[in-house]
JSON list of C-alpha atoms in Angstrom, two decimals:
[
{"chain": "A", "resi": 25, "resn": "UNK", "atom": "CA", "xyz": [119.93, 75.95, 110.15]},
{"chain": "A", "resi": 26, "resn": "UNK", "atom": "CA", "xyz": [116.21, 74.74, 109.99]},
{"chain": "A", "resi": 27, "resn": "UNK", "atom": "CA", "xyz": [113.22, 76.47, 111.48]},
{"chain": "A", "resi": 28, "resn": "UNK", "atom": "CA", "xyz": [112.45, 74.73, 114.55]},
{"chain": "A", "resi": 29, "resn": "UNK", "atom": "CA", "xyz": [108.68, 75.95, 114.45]},
{"chain": "A", "resi": 30, "resn": "UNK", "atom": "CA", "xyz": [105.95, 73.00, 114.04]},
{"chain": "A", "resi": 31, "resn": "UNK", "atom": "CA", "xyz": [104.45, 73.06, 110.61]},
{"chain": "A", "resi": 32, "resn": "UNK", "atom": "CA", "xyz": [101.16, 73.76, 111.80]},
{"chain": "A", "resi": 33, "resn": "UNK", "atom": "CA", "xyz": [102.41, 76.78, 113.48]},
{"chain": "A", "resi": 34, "resn": "UNK", "atom": "CA", "xyz": [104.19, 77.92, 110.39]},
{"chain": "A", "resi": 35, "resn": "UNK", "atom": "CA", "xyz": [101.14, 77.74, 108.24]},
{"chain": "A", "resi": 36, "resn": "UNK", "atom": "CA", "xyz": [99.22, 79.70, 110.46]},
{"chain": "A", "resi": 37, "resn": "UNK", "atom": "CA", "xyz": [101.77, 82.22, 110.61]},
{"chain": "A", "resi": 38, "resn": "UNK", "atom": "CA", "xyz": [101.73, 82.60, 106.76]},
{"chain": "A", "resi": 39, "resn": "UNK", "atom": "CA", "xyz": [97.93, 82.67, 107.19]},
{"chain": "A", "resi": 40, "resn": "UNK", "atom": "CA", "xyz": [98.32, 85.59, 109.24]},
{"chain": "A", "resi": 41, "resn": "UNK", "atom": "CA", "xyz": [100.81, 87.29, 107.21]},
{"chain": "A", "resi": 42, "resn": "UNK", "atom": "CA", "xyz": [98.64, 86.69, 104.27]},
{"chain": "A", "resi": 43, "resn": "UNK", "atom": "CA", "xyz": [95.49, 88.29, 105.53]},
{"chain": "A", "resi": 44, "resn": "UNK", "atom": "CA", "xyz": [97.65, 91.09, 106.64]},
{"chain": "A", "resi": 45, "resn": "UNK", "atom": "CA", "xyz": [98.89, 91.65, 103.07]},
{"chain": "A", "resi": 46, "resn": "UNK", "atom": "CA", "xyz": [95.16, 91.43, 101.83]},
{"chain": "A", "resi": 47, "resn": "UNK", "atom": "CA", "xyz": [94.21, 94.17, 104.00]},
{"chain": "A", "resi": 48, "resn": "UNK", "atom": "CA", "xyz": [97.00, 96.22, 102.92]},
{"chain": "A", "resi": 49, "resn": "UNK", "atom": "CA", "xyz": [96.41, 95.67, 99.32]},
{"chain": "A", "resi": 50, "resn": "UNK", "atom": "CA", "xyz": [92.42, 96.53, 99.80]},
{"chain": "A", "resi": 51, "resn": "UNK", "atom": "CA", "xyz": [93.45, 99.63, 101.72]},
{"chain": "A", "resi": 52, "resn": "UNK", "atom": "CA", "xyz": [96.16, 100.89, 99.49]},
{"chain": "A", "resi": 53, "resn": "UNK", "atom": "CA", "xyz": [93.50, 100.22, 96.30]},
{"chain": "A", "resi": 54, "resn": "UNK", "atom": "CA", "xyz": [90.35, 101.41, 97.53]},
{"chain": "A", "resi": 55, "resn": "UNK", "atom": "CA", "xyz": [91.94, 104.22, 99.41]},
{"chain": "A", "resi": 56, "resn": "UNK", "atom": "CA", "xyz": [90.89, 103.17, 102.81]},
{"chain": "A", "resi": 57, "resn": "UNK", "atom": "CA", "xyz": [92.58, 103.78, 105.90]},
{"chain": "A", "resi": 58, "resn": "UNK", "atom": "CA", "xyz": [94.20, 100.31, 107.03]},
{"chain": "A", "resi": 59, "resn": "UNK", "atom": "CA", "xyz": [92.63, 100.85, 110.65]},
{"chain": "A", "resi": 60, "resn": "UNK", "atom": "CA", "xyz": [89.31, 101.47, 108.92]},
{"chain": "A", "resi": 61, "resn": "UNK", "atom": "CA", "xyz": [89.45, 97.99, 107.40]},
{"chain": "A", "resi": 62, "resn": "UNK", "atom": "CA", "xyz": [90.60, 96.33, 110.64]},
{"chain": "A", "resi": 63, "resn": "UNK", "atom": "CA", "xyz": [87.51, 97.91, 112.80]},
{"chain": "A", "resi": 64, "resn": "UNK", "atom": "CA", "xyz": [85.56, 95.26, 114.65]},
{"chain": "A", "resi": 65, "resn": "UNK", "atom": "CA", "xyz": [82.42, 96.86, 114.48]},
{"chain": "A", "resi": 66, "resn": "UNK", "atom": "CA", "xyz": [80.29, 98.17, 111.26]},
{"chain": "A", "resi": 67, "resn": "UNK", "atom": "CA", "xyz": [81.93, 101.11, 109.32]},
{"chain": "A", "resi": 68, "resn": "UNK", "atom": "CA", "xyz": [81.27, 103.21, 106.20]},
{"chain": "A", "resi": 69, "resn": "UNK", "atom": "CA", "xyz": [80.09, 101.33, 102.70]},
{"chain": "A", "resi": 70, "resn": "UNK", "atom": "CA", "xyz": [83.79, 102.21, 101.39]},
{"chain": "A", "resi": 71, "resn": "UNK", "atom": "CA", "xyz": [85.24, 100.62, 104.28]},
{"chain": "A", "resi": 72, "resn": "UNK", "atom": "CA", "xyz": [83.21, 97.35, 104.07]},
{"chain": "A", "resi": 73, "resn": "UNK", "atom": "CA", "xyz": [83.74, 97.14, 100.46]},
{"chain": "A", "resi": 74, "resn": "UNK", "atom": "CA", "xyz": [87.66, 97.32, 101.15]},
{"chain": "A", "resi": 75, "resn": "UNK", "atom": "CA", "xyz": [87.15, 94.74, 104.15]},
{"chain": "A", "resi": 76, "resn": "UNK", "atom": "CA", "xyz": [85.02, 92.52, 101.79]},
{"chain": "A", "resi": 77, "resn": "UNK", "atom": "CA", "xyz": [87.54, 92.53, 98.99]},
{"chain": "A", "resi": 78, "resn": "UNK", "atom": "CA", "xyz": [90.71, 91.60, 101.32]},
{"chain": "A", "resi": 79, "resn": "UNK", "atom": "CA", "xyz": [88.63, 88.54, 102.61]},
{"chain": "A", "resi": 80, "resn": "UNK", "atom": "CA", "xyz": [88.22, 87.80, 98.81]},
{"chain": "A", "resi": 81, "resn": "UNK", "atom": "CA", "xyz": [91.43, 88.23, 98.21]},
{"chain": "A", "resi": 82, "resn": "UNK", "atom": "CA", "xyz": [92.48, 86.03, 101.35]},
{"chain": "A", "resi": 83, "resn": "UNK", "atom": "CA", "xyz": [90.14, 83.29, 100.56]},
{"chain": "A", "resi": 84, "resn": "UNK", "atom": "CA", "xyz": [90.41, 82.99, 96.61]},
{"chain": "A", "resi": 85, "resn": "UNK", "atom": "CA", "xyz": [94.17, 84.28, 95.61]},
{"chain": "A", "resi": 86, "resn": "UNK", "atom": "CA", "xyz": [95.91, 83.08, 98.91]},
{"chain": "A", "resi": 87, "resn": "UNK", "atom": "CA", "xyz": [93.78, 79.90, 99.58]},
{"chain": "A", "resi": 88, "resn": "UNK", "atom": "CA", "xyz": [93.14, 80.52, 103.41]},
{"chain": "A", "resi": 89, "resn": "UNK", "atom": "CA", "xyz": [90.00, 78.81, 104.87]},
{"chain": "A", "resi": 90, "resn": "UNK", "atom": "CA", "xyz": [87.23, 80.85, 106.05]},
{"chain": "A", "resi": 91, "resn": "UNK", "atom": "CA", "xyz": [87.84, 80.18, 109.61]},
{"chain": "A", "resi": 92, "resn": "UNK", "atom": "CA", "xyz": [91.22, 81.49, 109.58]},
{"chain": "A", "resi": 93, "resn": "UNK", "atom": "CA", "xyz": [90.38, 84.45, 107.76]},
{"chain": "A", "resi": 94, "resn": "UNK", "atom": "CA", "xyz": [87.36, 85.22, 110.48]},
{"chain": "A", "resi": 95, "resn": "UNK", "atom": "CA", "xyz": [89.90, 85.13, 113.48]},
{"chain": "A", "resi": 96, "resn": "UNK", "atom": "CA", "xyz": [92.62, 87.59, 111.59]},
{"chain": "A", "resi": 97, "resn": "UNK", "atom": "CA", "xyz": [89.43, 90.09, 110.49]},
{"chain": "A", "resi": 98, "resn": "UNK", "atom": "CA", "xyz": [87.66, 89.90, 113.89]},
{"chain": "A", "resi": 99, "resn": "UNK", "atom": "CA", "xyz": [84.34, 88.38, 112.17]},
{"chain": "A", "resi": 100, "resn": "UNK", "atom": "CA", "xyz": [82.71, 85.13, 112.40]},
{"chain": "A", "resi": 101, "resn": "UNK", "atom": "CA", "xyz": [83.22, 82.50, 109.61]},
{"chain": "A", "resi": 102, "resn": "UNK", "atom": "CA", "xyz": [79.52, 82.98, 108.03]},
{"chain": "A", "resi": 103, "resn": "UNK", "atom": "CA", "xyz": [80.21, 86.87, 108.17]},
{"chain": "A", "resi": 104, "resn": "UNK", "atom": "CA", "xyz": [83.12, 86.24, 106.07]},
{"chain": "A", "resi": 105, "resn": "UNK", "atom": "CA", "xyz": [81.42, 83.94, 103.61]},
{"chain": "A", "resi": 106, "resn": "UNK", "atom": "CA", "xyz": [78.66, 86.51, 103.13]},
{"chain": "A", "resi": 107, "resn": "UNK", "atom": "CA", "xyz": [81.09, 89.05, 102.37]},
{"chain": "A", "resi": 108, "resn": "UNK", "atom": "CA", "xyz": [82.94, 86.93, 99.81]},
{"chain": "A", "resi": 109, "resn": "UNK", "atom": "CA", "xyz": [79.78, 85.79, 98.33]},
{"chain": "A", "resi": 110, "resn": "UNK", "atom": "CA", "xyz": [79.13, 89.85, 97.89]},
{"chain": "A", "resi": 111, "resn": "UNK", "atom": "CA", "xyz": [82.12, 90.27, 96.26]},
{"chain": "A", "resi": 112, "resn": "UNK", "atom": "CA", "xyz": [81.37, 87.63, 93.69]},
{"chain": "A", "resi": 113, "resn": "UNK", "atom": "CA", "xyz": [77.52, 88.59, 93.11]},
{"chain": "A", "resi": 114, "resn": "UNK", "atom": "CA", "xyz": [79.18, 92.07, 92.24]},
{"chain": "A", "resi": 115, "resn": "UNK", "atom": "CA", "xyz": [81.41, 90.55, 89.21]},
{"chain": "A", "resi": 116, "resn": "UNK", "atom": "CA", "xyz": [78.59, 90.85, 86.88]},
{"chain": "A", "resi": 117, "resn": "UNK", "atom": "CA", "xyz": [79.01, 94.50, 87.29]},
{"chain": "A", "resi": 118, "resn": "UNK", "atom": "CA", "xyz": [82.04, 95.08, 84.70]},
{"chain": "A", "resi": 119, "resn": "UNK", "atom": "CA", "xyz": [84.15, 98.07, 86.26]},
{"chain": "A", "resi": 120, "resn": "UNK", "atom": "CA", "xyz": [84.01, 96.40, 89.61]},
{"chain": "A", "resi": 121, "resn": "UNK", "atom": "CA", "xyz": [85.08, 93.14, 87.74]},
{"chain": "A", "resi": 122, "resn": "UNK", "atom": "CA", "xyz": [87.69, 94.97, 86.09]},
{"chain": "A", "resi": 123, "resn": "UNK", "atom": "CA", "xyz": [88.92, 96.17, 89.38]},
{"chain": "A", "resi": 124, "resn": "UNK", "atom": "CA", "xyz": [88.67, 92.71, 91.23]},
{"chain": "A", "resi": 125, "resn": "UNK", "atom": "CA", "xyz": [91.09, 91.43, 88.29]},
{"chain": "A", "resi": 126, "resn": "UNK", "atom": "CA", "xyz": [93.58, 94.02, 88.96]},
{"chain": "A", "resi": 127, "resn": "UNK", "atom": "CA", "xyz": [93.36, 93.12, 92.62]},
{"chain": "A", "resi": 128, "resn": "UNK", "atom": "CA", "xyz": [93.50, 89.53, 91.82]},
{"chain": "A", "resi": 129, "resn": "UNK", "atom": "CA", "xyz": [97.03, 89.93, 89.73]},
{"chain": "A", "resi": 130, "resn": "UNK", "atom": "CA", "xyz": [98.48, 92.12, 92.47]},
{"chain": "A", "resi": 131, "resn": "UNK", "atom": "CA", "xyz": [97.93, 89.84, 95.12]},
{"chain": "A", "resi": 132, "resn": "UNK", "atom": "CA", "xyz": [99.24, 86.71, 93.08]},
{"chain": "A", "resi": 133, "resn": "UNK", "atom": "CA", "xyz": [102.24, 88.74, 92.29]},
{"chain": "A", "resi": 134, "resn": "UNK", "atom": "CA", "xyz": [102.79, 89.57, 95.84]},
{"chain": "A", "resi": 135, "resn": "UNK", "atom": "CA", "xyz": [102.63, 85.79, 96.70]},
{"chain": "A", "resi": 136, "resn": "UNK", "atom": "CA", "xyz": [104.68, 84.66, 93.93]},
{"chain": "A", "resi": 137, "resn": "UNK", "atom": "CA", "xyz": [107.29, 86.93, 95.31]},
{"chain": "A", "resi": 138, "resn": "UNK", "atom": "CA", "xyz": [106.94, 85.83, 98.87]},
{"chain": "A", "resi": 139, "resn": "UNK", "atom": "CA", "xyz": [107.33, 81.96, 97.69]},
{"chain": "A", "resi": 140, "resn": "UNK", "atom": "CA", "xyz": [110.23, 83.00, 95.71]},
{"chain": "A", "resi": 141, "resn": "UNK", "atom": "CA", "xyz": [112.16, 84.60, 98.68]},
{"chain": "A", "resi": 142, "resn": "UNK", "atom": "CA", "xyz": [110.93, 82.11, 101.12]},
{"chain": "A", "resi": 143, "resn": "UNK", "atom": "CA", "xyz": [114.18, 80.39, 102.48]},
{"chain": "A", "resi": 144, "resn": "UNK", "atom": "CA", "xyz": [114.92, 76.72, 101.75]}
]
C-alpha cells in the first residue's frame, strides 16, 4: 500500500526527522542535553556550539534548506546562516575540523541507513 501523504508533506516530514537527528547527534557528541540545544533563547557557549553544529549537519550533510532549519530550530533564517558560517570559519582549527569530520561521517552513515530502510 502506498503512502497517501502528498510528496511535499513527506519531504517536510523527512526534513523534520533529519533536523531532529542532527540535534541528537550533536547532543551526544558534545555531551550537551538535547533540551539545551532546543532552548528558544540564548544559552551557554557549549549549548550554542552544539546547536550550531547540528544546524551545520542539517544543512551540509542532510541538504535541508535554511528556511526549514530555522523553523525546526526556532530561529530566524539569517541566524541559521550565521551559525553555519561560524562553524565553517572554525574549520581552520585542526582539532575542531577533525571533530566536525567525525560528525559529518556519523550523520552521513545515519542518512545512508535511513535511506536503505525506506519502504518502497
